[in-house]
PDB file of C-alpha atoms and ligand atoms in Angstrom:
ATOM      1  CA  MET A   1      89.425 107.797 114.692  1.00 85.00           C
ATOM      2  CA  PRO A   2      91.228 104.870 113.195  1.00 95.00           C
ATOM      3  CA  SER A   3      94.939 104.498 113.949  1.00 98.00           C
ATOM      4  CA  LEU A   4      97.738 103.354 111.524  1.00 98.00           C
ATOM      5  CA  LEU A   5     101.248 102.254 112.203  1.00 98.00           C
ATOM      6  CA  LEU A   6     103.976 103.878 110.098  1.00 98.00           C
ATOM      7  CA  LEU A   7     106.880 101.495 110.402  1.00 98.00           C
ATOM      8  CA  HIS A   8     110.451 102.195 109.167  1.00 98.00           C
ATOM      9  CA  GLY A   9     113.142  99.596 109.041  1.00 98.00           C
ATOM     10  CA  PRO A  10     117.014  99.726 109.130  1.00 98.00           C
ATOM     11  CA  ASN A  11     119.062 102.724 108.096  1.00 98.00           C
ATOM     12  CA  LEU A  12     115.995 104.914 107.658  1.00 98.00           C
ATOM     13  CA  ASN A  13     116.865 106.680 110.820  1.00 98.00           C
ATOM     14  CA  ILE A  14     119.694 108.443 108.963  1.00 97.00           C
ATOM     15  CA  LEU A  15     117.582 109.746 106.148  1.00 97.00           C
ATOM     16  CA  GLY A  16     118.588 113.295 105.186  1.00 93.00           C
ATOM     17  CA  THR A  17     122.298 112.519 105.124  1.00 94.00           C
ATOM     18  CA  ARG A  18     122.000 108.828 103.775  1.00 94.00           C
ATOM     19  CA  GLU A  19     122.673 108.913 100.015  1.00 93.00           C
ATOM     20  CA  PRO A  20     120.431 111.890  99.431  1.00 94.00           C
ATOM     21  CA  GLU A  21     120.686 111.522  95.595  1.00 94.00           C
ATOM     22  CA  ILE A  22     118.784 108.299  96.039  1.00 94.00           C
ATOM     23  CA  TYR A  23     116.553 108.864  99.165  1.00 96.00           C
ATOM     24  CA  GLY A  24     116.167 112.621  99.144  1.00 93.00           C
ATOM     25  CA  SER A  25     117.083 115.228 101.709  1.00 95.00           C
ATOM     26  CA  LEU A  26     114.160 114.981 104.115  1.00 97.00           C
ATOM     27  CA  THR A  27     114.832 113.412 107.522  1.00 98.00           C
ATOM     28  CA  LEU A  28     112.803 110.702 109.029  1.00 98.00           C
ATOM     29  CA  ALA A  29     111.368 113.233 111.435  1.00 98.00           C
ATOM     30  CA  ASP A  30     110.281 115.395 108.454  1.00 98.00           C
ATOM     31  CA  ILE A  31     108.527 112.527 106.859  1.00 98.00           C
ATOM     32  CA  ASN A  32     106.838 111.466 110.001  1.00 98.00           C
ATOM     33  CA  THR A  33     105.594 114.975 110.602  1.00 98.00           C
ATOM     34  CA  ARG A  34     104.178 115.180 107.010  1.00 98.00           C
ATOM     35  CA  LEU A  35     102.443 111.859 107.351  1.00 98.00           C
ATOM     36  CA  ILE A  36     100.948 112.599 110.780  1.00 98.00           C
ATOM     37  CA  GLU A  37      99.577 115.840 109.336  1.00 98.00           C
ATOM     38  CA  ALA A  38      98.375 114.177 106.188  1.00 98.00           C
ATOM     39  CA  GLY A  39      96.685 111.521 108.423  1.00 98.00           C
ATOM     40  CA  ARG A  40      94.922 114.137 110.476  1.00 98.00           C
ATOM     41  CA  GLU A  41      93.517 115.636 107.231  1.00 97.00           C
ATOM     42  CA  LEU A  42      92.183 112.266 106.250  1.00 97.00           C
ATOM     43  CA  GLY A  43      90.814 111.479 109.657  1.00 97.00           C
ATOM     44  CA  VAL A  44      93.273 108.890 110.890  1.00 98.00           C
ATOM     45  CA  GLU A  45      95.891 108.842 113.579  1.00 98.00           C
ATOM     46  CA  VAL A  46      99.391 107.975 112.389  1.00 98.00           C
ATOM     47  CA  ARG A  47     101.848 106.552 114.883  1.00 98.00           C
ATOM     48  CA  ALA A  48     105.490 106.252 113.640  1.00 98.00           C
ATOM     49  CA  TYR A  49     108.159 103.859 114.839  1.00 98.00           C
ATOM     50  CA  GLN A  50     111.607 102.993 113.409  1.00 98.00           C
ATOM     51  CA  SER A  51     114.073 100.308 114.286  1.00 98.00           C
ATOM     52  CA  ASN A  52     117.342  98.996 112.865  1.00 98.00           C
ATOM     53  CA  SER A  53     116.691  95.489 114.336  1.00 98.00           C
ATOM     54  CA  GLU A  54     114.568  92.807 112.861  1.00 98.00           C
ATOM     55  CA  GLY A  55     113.143  91.505 116.143  1.00 98.00           C
ATOM     56  CA  ALA A  56     111.947  95.044 117.193  1.00 98.00           C
ATOM     57  CA  LEU A  57     110.178  95.402 113.801  1.00 98.00           C
ATOM     58  CA  ILE A  58     108.478  91.975 114.355  1.00 98.00           C
ATOM     59  CA  ASP A  59     107.434  93.020 117.908  1.00 98.00           C
ATOM     60  CA  ALA A  60     106.055  96.312 116.534  1.00 98.00           C
ATOM     61  CA  LEU A  61     103.962  94.350 113.954  1.00 98.00           C
ATOM     62  CA  HIS A  62     102.668  92.022 116.648  1.00 98.00           C
ATOM     63  CA  ASP A  63     101.826  95.006 118.947  1.00 98.00           C
ATOM     64  CA  ALA A  64      99.959  96.667 116.091  1.00 98.00           C
ATOM     65  CA  ARG A  65      97.265  93.949 116.325  1.00 98.00           C
ATOM     66  CA  GLY A  66      96.131  95.525 119.465  1.00 95.00           C
ATOM     67  CA  TRP A  67      95.503  99.049 118.313  1.00 98.00           C
ATOM     68  CA  ALA A  68      96.126  99.621 114.516  1.00 98.00           C
ATOM     69  CA  SER A  69      93.727  99.234 111.602  1.00 98.00           C
ATOM     70  CA  GLY A  70      96.615  98.957 109.076  1.00 98.00           C
ATOM     71  CA  VAL A  71     100.330  99.354 108.574  1.00 98.00           C
ATOM     72  CA  LEU A  72     102.488 101.388 106.102  1.00 98.00           C
ATOM     73  CA  PHE A  73     105.886  99.560 106.085  1.00 98.00           C
ATOM     74  CA  ASN A  74     109.227 100.467 104.614  1.00 98.00           C
ATOM     75  CA  PRO A  75     111.250  97.314 105.562  1.00 98.00           C
ATOM     76  CA  GLY A  76     114.516  98.812 104.071  1.00 98.00           C
ATOM     77  CA  GLY A  77     117.128  96.140 103.310  1.00 98.00           C
ATOM     78  CA  TYR A  78     115.084  93.515 105.149  1.00 98.00           C
ATOM     79  CA  THR A  79     112.610  93.654 102.178  1.00 98.00           C
ATOM     80  CA  HIS A  80     114.957  91.480 100.216  1.00 98.00           C
ATOM     81  CA  THR A  81     116.061  89.048 102.949  1.00 98.00           C
ATOM     82  CA  SER A  82     113.633  88.585 105.795  1.00 98.00           C
ATOM     83  CA  VAL A  83     111.484  85.523 105.966  1.00 98.00           C
ATOM     84  CA  ALA A  84     110.714  86.350 109.610  1.00 98.00           C
ATOM     85  CA  LEU A  85     109.285  89.777 108.691  1.00 98.00           C
ATOM     86  CA  ARG A  86     107.196  88.267 105.863  1.00 98.00           C
ATOM     87  CA  ASP A  87     105.808  85.715 108.366  1.00 98.00           C
ATOM     88  CA  ALA A  88     104.943  88.534 110.842  1.00 98.00           C
ATOM     89  CA  VAL A  89     103.153  90.531 108.100  1.00 98.00           C
ATOM     90  CA  SER A  90     101.262  87.434 107.057  1.00 98.00           C
ATOM     91  CA  ALA A  91     100.464  86.458 110.670  1.00 98.00           C
ATOM     92  CA  ILE A  92      98.938  89.782 111.990  1.00 98.00           C
ATOM     93  CA  GLY A  93      95.908  89.901 109.674  1.00 97.00           C
ATOM     94  CA  LEU A  94      96.113  93.649 109.141  1.00 98.00           C
ATOM     95  CA  PRO A  95      96.352  95.304 105.751  1.00 98.00           C
ATOM     96  CA  VAL A  96     100.028  96.140 105.163  1.00 98.00           C
ATOM     97  CA  ILE A  97     101.217  98.438 102.356  1.00 98.00           C
ATOM     98  CA  GLU A  98     104.896  98.105 101.330  1.00 98.00           C
ATOM     99  CA  VAL A  99     106.614 101.395 100.683  1.00 98.00           C
ATOM    100  CA  HIS A 100     110.025 102.403  99.279  1.00 98.00           C
ATOM    101  CA  LEU A 101     111.446 105.830  98.664  1.00 98.00           C
ATOM    102  CA  SER A 102     113.574 104.718  95.700  1.00 98.00           C
ATOM    103  CA  ASN A 103     112.412 102.774  92.575  1.00 98.00           C
ATOM    104  CA  VAL A 104     113.751  99.388  93.660  1.00 98.00           C
ATOM    105  CA  TYR A 105     113.295  98.054  90.082  1.00 98.00           C
ATOM    106  CA  ALA A 106     115.673 100.747  88.623  1.00 98.00           C
ATOM    107  CA  ARG A 107     118.399  99.704  91.029  1.00 97.00           C
ATOM    108  CA  GLU A 108     120.527  96.579  91.643  1.00 97.00           C
ATOM    109  CA  GLU A 109     118.966  93.182  90.860  1.00 98.00           C
ATOM    110  CA  PHE A 110     118.957  91.986  94.424  1.00 97.00           C
ATOM    111  CA  ARG A 111     116.530  94.827  95.201  1.00 98.00           C
ATOM    112  CA  HIS A 112     114.074  93.502  92.528  1.00 98.00           C
ATOM    113  CA  THR A 113     113.028  90.683  94.918  1.00 98.00           C
ATOM    114  CA  SER A 114     110.814  91.346  97.843  1.00 98.00           C
ATOM    115  CA  LEU A 115     109.949  88.580 100.226  1.00 98.00           C
ATOM    116  CA  LEU A 116     107.207  90.716 101.679  1.00 98.00           C
ATOM    117  CA  SER A 117     105.276  91.892  98.640  1.00 98.00           C
ATOM    118  CA  PRO A 118     103.293  88.632  98.212  1.00 98.00           C
ATOM    119  CA  VAL A 119     101.787  89.097 101.731  1.00 98.00           C
ATOM    120  CA  CYS A 120     101.148  92.826 101.486  1.00 98.00           C
ATOM    121  CA  LYS A 121      98.036  94.474 100.118  1.00 98.00           C
ATOM    122  CA  GLY A 122     100.146  96.447  97.637  1.00 98.00           C
ATOM    123  CA  LYS A 123     103.333  98.303  97.184  1.00 98.00           C
ATOM    124  CA  ILE A 124     104.449 101.808  96.226  1.00 98.00           C
ATOM    125  CA  THR A 125     108.050 102.445  95.111  1.00 98.00           C
ATOM    126  CA  GLY A 126     109.996 105.277  93.619  1.00 98.00           C
ATOM    127  CA  PHE A 127     108.257 108.443  94.542  1.00 98.00           C
ATOM    128  CA  GLY A 128     110.567 109.677  97.437  1.00 97.00           C
ATOM    129  CA  TRP A 129     108.739 110.680 100.603  1.00 98.00           C
ATOM    130  CA  ARG A 130     105.483 110.803  98.583  1.00 98.00           C
ATOM    131  CA  SER A 131     105.571 107.020  98.358  1.00 98.00           C
ATOM    132  CA  TYR A 132     104.572 107.163 102.036  1.00 98.00           C
ATOM    133  CA  TRP A 133     101.830 109.727 101.308  1.00 98.00           C
ATOM    134  CA  LEU A 134     100.433 107.643  98.442  1.00 98.00           C
ATOM    135  CA  GLY A 135     100.563 104.543 100.625  1.00 98.00           C
ATOM    136  CA  LEU A 136      98.603 106.395 103.281  1.00 98.00           C
ATOM    137  CA  LEU A 137      96.025 107.469 100.762  1.00 98.00           C
ATOM    138  CA  ALA A 138      95.670 103.880  99.481  1.00 97.00           C
ATOM    139  CA  LEU A 139      95.368 102.478 103.078  1.00 97.00           C
ATOM    140  CA  VAL A 140      92.744 105.013 104.129  1.00 97.00           C
ATOM    141  CA  LYS A 141      90.672 104.301 100.948  1.00 96.00           C
ATOM    142  CA  LEU A 142      91.028 100.591 101.547  1.00 96.00           C
ATOM    143  CA  LEU A 143      89.775 100.933 105.146  1.00 96.00           C
ATOM    144  CA  GLU A 144      86.903 103.073 104.028  1.00 93.00           C
ATOM    145  CA  GLU A 145      85.556 100.370 101.661  1.00 90.00           C
TER     146      GLU A 145
HETATM  147  C1  DQA B 201     114.475 101.155 100.496  1.00 54.48           C
HETATM  148  C2  DQA B 201     115.002 100.361  99.403  1.00 54.48           C
HETATM  149  C3  DQA B 201     115.866  99.105  99.867  1.00 54.48           C
HETATM  150  O1  DQA B 201     116.380  98.393  98.828  1.00 54.48           O
HETATM  151  C4  DQA B 201     117.029  99.689 100.747  1.00 54.48           C
HETATM  152  O2  DQA B 201     117.741  98.657 101.389  1.00 54.48           O
HETATM  153  C5  DQA B 201     116.617 100.657 101.806  1.00 54.48           C
HETATM  154  C6  DQA B 201     115.540 101.654 101.511  1.00 54.48           C
HETATM  155  C7  DQA B 201     113.784 102.413  99.896  1.00 54.48           C
HETATM  156  O3  DQA B 201     113.039 103.073 100.722  1.00 54.48           O
HETATM  157  O4  DQA B 201     114.019 102.825  98.824  1.00 54.48           O
HETATM  158  O5  DQA B 201     117.041 100.710 102.903  1.00 54.48           O
HETATM  159  O6  DQA B 201     113.532 100.451 101.235  1.00 54.48           O
END
């Protein structure tokens, strides 16, 4: 059974109480549970990890080379700032799908720029927790081809 990394960046650990009008009322644990279950139905193992620190996210991406077939990644605010995370995504040679709960293009202009998008397979933004679910579906279909 293929394994996928579900990677969450900064401030996503406080989902549920963090600006629920933007990010919804599910907690990160709720989202992880739904994705692990959806993965099981699709025949893949989903392993979830969250960190608020850039270095730990880079380490998780490096580590994924050893066991994962692909990555679903919500880089949070680092999306718009991190050359180091972009380099890590580019370096690992795994398909990475960028995911956002909110529609970043309907928000402040600084959120319209992603340093990571050019090195990701694709990007899903604006569908709440279902952005992750759609990303999972896309990644599984990609791996099946
Ligand atoms: C986010 C969008 C980012 O702009 C923001 O900094 C986040 C969450 C999203 O999932 O909508 O932390 O990645």
